Short mmCIF file of C-alpha atoms and ligand atoms in Angstrom, two decimals:
data_model
loop_
_atom_site.label_atom_id
_atom_site.label_comp_id
_atom_site.label_asym_id
_atom_site.label_seq_id
_atom_site.Cartn_x
_atom_site.Cartn_y
_atom_site.Cartn_z
CA MET A 1 3.68 -10.68 32.76
CA ASN A 2 5.65 -8.08 34.74
CA ALA A 3 8.95 -6.25 34.79
CA THR A 4 10.81 -9.20 36.25
CA GLN A 5 9.91 -11.40 33.28
CA GLN A 6 10.11 -8.75 30.60
CA ASN A 7 12.81 -6.31 29.53
CA THR A 8 11.28 -2.85 29.96
CA ASN A 9 13.47 -1.52 27.15
CA ALA A 10 11.93 -4.04 24.76
CA PRO A 11 10.02 -2.56 21.82
CA ILE A 12 6.27 -2.08 21.40
CA GLY A 13 4.92 -4.04 18.42
CA LEU A 14 2.36 -2.60 16.02
CA PHE A 15 0.75 -4.03 12.93
CA ASP A 16 -1.76 -3.09 10.25
CA SER A 17 -2.78 -4.35 6.83
CA GLY A 18 -0.54 -1.62 5.43
CA ILE A 19 0.49 1.94 6.08
CA GLY A 20 -2.65 2.98 8.01
CA GLY A 21 -1.18 2.01 11.37
CA LEU A 22 1.36 4.79 10.89
CA SER A 23 -1.39 7.17 12.07
CA ILE A 24 -1.07 5.34 15.41
CA TRP A 25 2.73 5.00 15.27
CA ARG A 26 3.28 8.74 14.76
CA GLU A 27 1.20 9.47 17.88
CA LEU A 28 3.10 6.81 19.83
CA VAL A 29 6.49 8.36 19.08
CA ARG A 30 5.08 11.80 19.90
CA LEU A 31 3.62 10.83 23.28
CA LEU A 32 6.09 8.08 24.26
CA PRO A 33 9.35 9.35 22.73
CA TYR A 34 11.65 6.94 24.58
CA GLU A 35 9.85 3.74 23.54
CA SER A 36 11.27 1.59 20.72
CA THR A 37 8.91 0.03 18.18
CA VAL A 38 8.60 -2.74 15.60
CA TYR A 39 5.97 -2.07 12.92
CA VAL A 40 4.64 -4.66 10.48
CA ALA A 41 2.68 -3.55 7.39
CA ASP A 42 0.99 -6.62 5.96
CA SER A 43 0.86 -5.10 2.49
CA ALA A 44 0.83 -8.55 0.84
CA ASN A 45 -2.63 -9.21 2.33
CA CYS A 46 -4.01 -5.64 2.12
CA PRO A 47 -6.88 -4.79 2.25
CA TYR A 48 -8.23 -6.74 5.23
CA GLY A 49 -11.68 -5.10 4.90
CA PHE A 50 -13.33 -7.93 2.97
CA ARG A 51 -11.38 -10.87 4.41
CA SER A 52 -13.02 -13.44 6.66
CA LYS A 53 -12.57 -13.52 10.40
CA THR A 54 -10.76 -16.88 10.13
CA GLU A 55 -8.32 -15.52 7.58
CA ILE A 56 -7.56 -12.38 9.61
CA ARG A 57 -7.04 -14.40 12.78
CA ALA A 58 -4.57 -16.72 11.02
CA ILE A 59 -2.65 -13.77 9.54
CA SER A 60 -2.62 -11.87 12.85
CA ALA A 61 -1.31 -14.91 14.73
CA ARG A 62 1.68 -15.10 12.38
CA ILE A 63 2.43 -11.41 12.70
CA ILE A 64 2.18 -11.51 16.48
CA THR A 65 4.45 -14.55 16.62
CA PHE A 66 6.99 -12.52 14.62
CA LEU A 67 6.60 -9.49 16.93
CA LEU A 68 7.02 -11.68 20.02
CA ASN A 69 10.13 -13.26 18.49
CA LYS A 70 11.43 -9.68 18.15
CA GLY A 71 10.92 -9.37 21.92
CA CYS A 72 7.92 -7.01 21.91
CA LYS A 73 6.53 -6.28 25.38
CA LEU A 74 3.11 -5.00 24.26
CA ILE A 75 1.20 -5.26 20.98
CA VAL A 76 -0.92 -2.57 19.38
CA VAL A 77 -3.32 -4.01 16.81
CA ALA A 78 -3.14 -0.77 14.81
CA CYS A 79 -5.98 -1.81 12.54
CA ASN A 80 -9.70 -1.59 13.28
CA THR A 81 -10.54 -4.48 10.96
CA ALA A 82 -8.02 -6.86 12.57
CA SER A 83 -9.18 -5.73 16.02
CA ALA A 84 -12.81 -6.45 15.07
CA ALA A 85 -11.96 -9.89 13.73
CA ALA A 86 -9.31 -11.03 16.14
CA LEU A 87 -8.69 -8.92 19.27
CA TYR A 88 -10.72 -10.98 21.79
CA TRP A 89 -9.31 -14.18 20.31
CA LEU A 90 -5.70 -12.92 20.29
CA ARG A 91 -5.96 -12.01 23.98
CA GLU A 92 -6.87 -15.64 24.69
CA GLN A 93 -4.05 -17.03 22.55
CA PHE A 94 -1.04 -14.90 23.48
CA ASN A 95 0.34 -13.96 26.86
CA VAL A 96 1.17 -10.31 26.14
CA PRO A 97 -0.78 -7.09 26.78
CA PHE A 98 -2.79 -5.97 23.72
CA VAL A 99 -4.24 -2.61 22.76
CA GLY A 100 -6.81 -2.77 19.98
CA LEU A 101 -8.58 -0.21 17.84
CA GLU A 102 -12.25 0.59 17.87
CA PRO A 103 -14.10 3.60 16.44
CA ALA A 104 -14.10 6.54 18.88
CA LEU A 105 -17.83 6.42 19.59
CA LYS A 106 -17.66 7.56 23.20
CA PRO A 107 -16.18 11.03 22.47
CA ALA A 108 -18.37 11.30 19.37
CA ALA A 109 -21.55 10.56 21.36
CA GLN A 110 -20.51 12.92 24.16
CA ALA A 111 -19.75 15.82 21.78
CA SER A 112 -22.76 15.43 19.47
CA GLN A 113 -25.26 18.29 19.49
CA THR A 114 -27.53 16.80 16.80
CA GLY A 115 -27.78 13.36 18.41
CA HIS A 116 -26.51 11.77 15.18
CA ILE A 117 -22.98 10.43 14.83
CA GLY A 118 -21.26 8.74 11.91
CA ILE A 119 -18.69 5.98 11.54
CA LEU A 120 -16.58 5.62 8.44
CA ALA A 121 -14.91 2.21 8.47
CA THR A 122 -14.35 -1.01 6.54
CA GLN A 123 -17.03 -3.65 6.13
CA GLY A 124 -15.16 -5.95 8.54
CA THR A 125 -15.15 -3.34 11.31
CA LEU A 126 -18.80 -2.40 10.82
CA HIS A 127 -19.94 -6.01 11.11
CA GLY A 128 -17.75 -7.02 14.06
CA GLU A 129 -18.78 -7.88 17.60
CA LEU A 130 -16.42 -5.22 18.94
CA LEU A 131 -18.44 -2.39 17.34
CA LYS A 132 -21.75 -3.80 18.60
CA ASN A 133 -20.31 -3.84 22.12
CA THR A 134 -18.96 -0.29 21.78
CA ILE A 135 -22.33 1.02 20.57
CA ARG A 136 -24.09 -0.77 23.43
CA THR A 137 -21.69 0.67 25.99
CA HIS A 138 -21.05 4.19 24.71
CA ALA A 139 -23.59 5.25 22.10
CA GLN A 140 -27.02 4.17 23.32
CA LEU A 141 -28.38 7.71 23.43
CA VAL A 142 -27.47 8.78 19.89
CA GLN A 143 -28.32 7.55 16.39
CA VAL A 144 -25.29 5.84 14.84
CA HIS A 145 -24.96 6.02 11.04
CA VAL A 146 -22.39 3.79 9.38
CA ARG A 147 -20.67 4.03 6.02
CA VAL A 148 -18.20 1.61 4.43
CA GLY A 149 -15.29 3.68 3.07
CA THR A 150 -15.07 1.58 -0.10
CA GLY A 151 -11.94 2.30 -2.12
CA LEU A 152 -10.20 4.58 0.37
CA VAL A 153 -7.66 2.07 1.71
CA GLU A 154 -6.59 1.26 -1.86
CA GLN A 155 -6.12 4.97 -2.66
CA ILE A 156 -4.03 5.53 0.46
CA GLU A 157 -1.92 2.40 -0.06
CA THR A 158 -0.98 3.64 -3.52
CA GLY A 159 0.10 7.00 -2.12
CA GLN A 160 -2.89 8.93 -3.48
CA LEU A 161 -3.48 11.05 -0.40
CA ASP A 162 -4.54 14.15 -2.30
CA THR A 163 -5.66 13.18 -5.81
CA PRO A 164 -8.98 14.20 -7.44
CA MET A 165 -10.10 10.53 -7.34
CA THR A 166 -9.46 10.25 -3.59
CA LYS A 167 -11.24 13.54 -3.01
CA LYS A 168 -14.24 12.40 -5.07
CA LEU A 169 -14.52 9.10 -3.18
CA LEU A 170 -14.15 10.76 0.20
CA PHE A 171 -16.68 13.45 -0.74
CA GLU A 172 -19.27 10.77 -1.62
CA HIS A 173 -18.75 8.90 1.65
CA LEU A 174 -18.82 11.97 3.86
CA GLU A 175 -21.83 13.55 2.15
CA VAL A 176 -23.90 10.41 2.79
CA LEU A 177 -23.15 10.75 6.50
CA LEU A 178 -23.72 14.52 6.52
CA ALA A 179 -27.14 13.98 4.94
CA GLU A 180 -28.05 12.13 8.17
CA TYR A 181 -27.29 15.28 10.22
CA VAL A 182 -24.19 13.78 11.85
CA ASP A 183 -21.96 16.36 13.53
CA GLN A 184 -19.27 13.89 14.68
CA ILE A 185 -17.63 11.26 12.48
CA ALA A 186 -15.50 8.54 14.03
CA LEU A 187 -12.69 7.54 11.67
CA GLY A 188 -12.96 3.78 12.13
CA CYS A 189 -10.00 2.74 9.99
CA THR A 190 -6.43 3.71 10.82
CA HIS A 191 -5.78 4.59 7.20
CA TYR A 192 -8.32 7.43 7.18
CA PRO A 193 -6.55 9.93 9.50
CA LEU A 194 -3.83 10.01 6.82
CA LEU A 195 -6.47 11.87 4.76
CA GLN A 196 -7.20 14.41 7.52
CA PRO A 197 -6.38 17.54 5.46
CA LEU A 198 -8.76 16.40 2.72
CA ILE A 199 -11.41 15.37 5.26
CA ASP A 200 -11.28 18.79 6.96
CA GLN A 201 -11.51 20.49 3.58
CA ILE A 202 -14.65 18.53 2.64
CA LEU A 203 -16.33 18.78 6.03
CA ALA A 204 -15.63 22.53 6.16
CA GLY A 205 -16.73 22.73 9.79
CA ARG A 206 -20.04 20.91 9.22
CA ALA A 207 -18.90 17.96 11.35
CA LYS A 208 -15.81 16.92 13.27
CA ALA A 209 -13.77 13.86 12.25
CA ILE A 210 -12.37 11.99 15.25
CA ASP A 211 -8.95 10.34 15.02
CA PRO A 212 -8.67 7.67 17.76
CA ALA A 213 -4.85 7.79 17.92
CA PRO A 214 -4.43 10.00 21.04
CA ALA A 215 -6.87 7.85 23.06
CA VAL A 216 -5.15 4.66 21.86
CA ILE A 217 -1.75 5.88 23.00
CA ARG A 218 -3.16 6.98 26.36
CA GLN A 219 -4.34 3.36 26.74
CA VAL A 220 -0.86 2.10 25.76
CA LYS A 221 0.58 4.35 28.48
CA ARG A 222 -1.91 3.03 31.06
CA LEU A 223 -1.10 -0.59 30.22
CA LEU A 224 2.68 0.00 30.30
CA THR A 225 2.26 1.49 33.77
CA ALA A 226 -0.07 -1.27 34.99
CA HIS A 227 2.38 -3.98 33.82
CA GLU A 228 5.48 -2.01 34.92
CA LEU A 229 6.75 -2.05 31.36
CA GLN A 230 7.69 1.61 30.66
CA THR A 231 11.18 1.94 29.32
CA SER A 232 13.53 2.54 32.23
CA MET A 233 16.16 4.69 30.44
CA LYS A 234 18.94 3.80 32.86
CA THR A 235 21.70 4.78 30.44
CA SER A 236 21.85 7.48 27.81
CA ALA A 237 22.23 4.77 25.13
CA GLN A 238 18.82 3.47 26.09
CA LYS A 239 17.29 6.90 25.69
CA THR A 240 17.62 6.62 21.93
CA PRO A 241 14.73 4.47 20.76
CA VAL A 242 15.11 2.04 17.87
CA HIS A 243 12.31 1.85 15.30
CA GLN A 244 12.10 -1.12 12.93
CA PHE A 245 9.71 -1.39 9.99
CA TYR A 246 8.76 -4.51 8.04
CA SER A 247 6.55 -4.95 5.01
CA THR A 248 5.17 -8.26 3.76
CA GLY A 249 4.71 -6.74 0.28
CA ALA A 250 6.45 -4.13 -1.82
CA PRO A 251 8.18 -1.87 0.72
CA GLU A 252 8.27 1.34 -1.37
CA GLN A 253 5.04 2.92 -0.17
CA LEU A 254 5.71 2.18 3.50
CA GLN A 255 9.22 3.55 2.98
CA ARG A 256 7.84 6.80 1.55
CA MET A 257 5.49 7.28 4.49
CA VAL A 258 8.17 6.35 7.04
CA ASN A 259 10.49 8.94 5.48
CA ARG A 260 7.70 11.46 5.91
CA PHE A 261 6.96 10.68 9.55
CA SER A 262 10.35 9.72 10.99
CA ALA A 263 12.88 12.32 12.08
CA SER A 264 15.78 9.90 11.41
CA PRO A 265 16.39 7.65 8.37
CA ILE A 266 14.96 4.13 8.70
CA THR A 267 15.07 1.39 6.06
CA VAL A 268 11.97 -0.76 5.64
CA GLN A 269 12.79 -4.48 5.62
CA SER A 270 10.98 -7.31 3.86
CA LEU A 271 9.12 -9.97 5.80
CA SER A 272 7.74 -13.28 4.59
CA LEU A 273 4.77 -14.36 6.68
CA SER A 274 4.80 -17.88 5.28
CA ALA A 275 8.20 -18.41 6.92
CA ILE A 276 6.71 -17.86 10.39
CA ASN A 277 5.47 -20.93 12.23
CA VAL A 278 2.79 -20.31 14.82
CA SER A 279 3.26 -22.68 17.73
CA ARG A 280 0.22 -24.94 18.18
CA ASP A 281 -0.15 -24.03 21.82
CA MET A 282 0.76 -20.35 21.23
N1 LIG B 301 -6.10 0.16 8.64
C1 LIG B 301 -7.07 -0.89 8.52
C2 LIG B 301 -8.21 -0.64 9.51
O1 LIG B 301 -8.02 0.11 10.46
C3 LIG B 301 -7.41 -1.04 7.08
C4 LIG B 301 -8.35 -2.09 6.72
C5 LIG B 301 -8.13 -2.80 5.42
O2 LIG B 301 -7.01 -3.27 5.17
O3 LIG B 301 -9.12 -2.96 4.71
O4 LIG B 301 -9.28 -1.19 9.43
#
């Protein structure tokens, strides 16, 4: 795909099981302020963490079909769990550039002084092929300690970013990793950076939590350049990006977070995944 086939002012598509992908979206609008976006929060199927690979692939295919119907020129799988279950497969099925999420093990391994790094992620991410490959490529020389962040996605989805219960859960997860002498913790679920203030409070300088969002957006930038897909901004009208948000479940929570992160008012729309037919030859 190149600029002759694709409108460079087309939006970038992003999706997650819920609001977690907003930690990627907010970095995208910060670093690529002229790009338009379409974001899908699959709240009806959240959490993805314990779903099977087959299920996540089927769900992702529907969402990507929707995003392609909206004209998206590049897709960010703004969810570690969906990337672990489906990224390689999606690249084979759809003719569009993809950027996926994987825990930031390379910077964690490079920065570690103790030789122990941690990953906080969902079960699906920790058992995926993608993580095994990342460890093999980037973290051979350190000890990698993993922890499933059980319960955190549910707390975040219900807007409990700073409640005593969220703090207690997070404390338990982080202390288990700290007990292994980790000094770098890769946040392997896009929901978790939304808890950054609480994470910093608990870690209190004992370890650094790594949010992958800046590296992900640098990769988006590289791919846009490689495929000649950066927005061209020929007219001033095109300089104003359009951001669309869809939720497959109750839109209120996504709406609250969008209001928090977006400079201009945006209304979250409802989306029914069952109404989307995935073409058999994709
Ligand atoms: N934001 C998703 C991720 O990065 C959340 C996973 C879930 O829905 O369990 O993995």
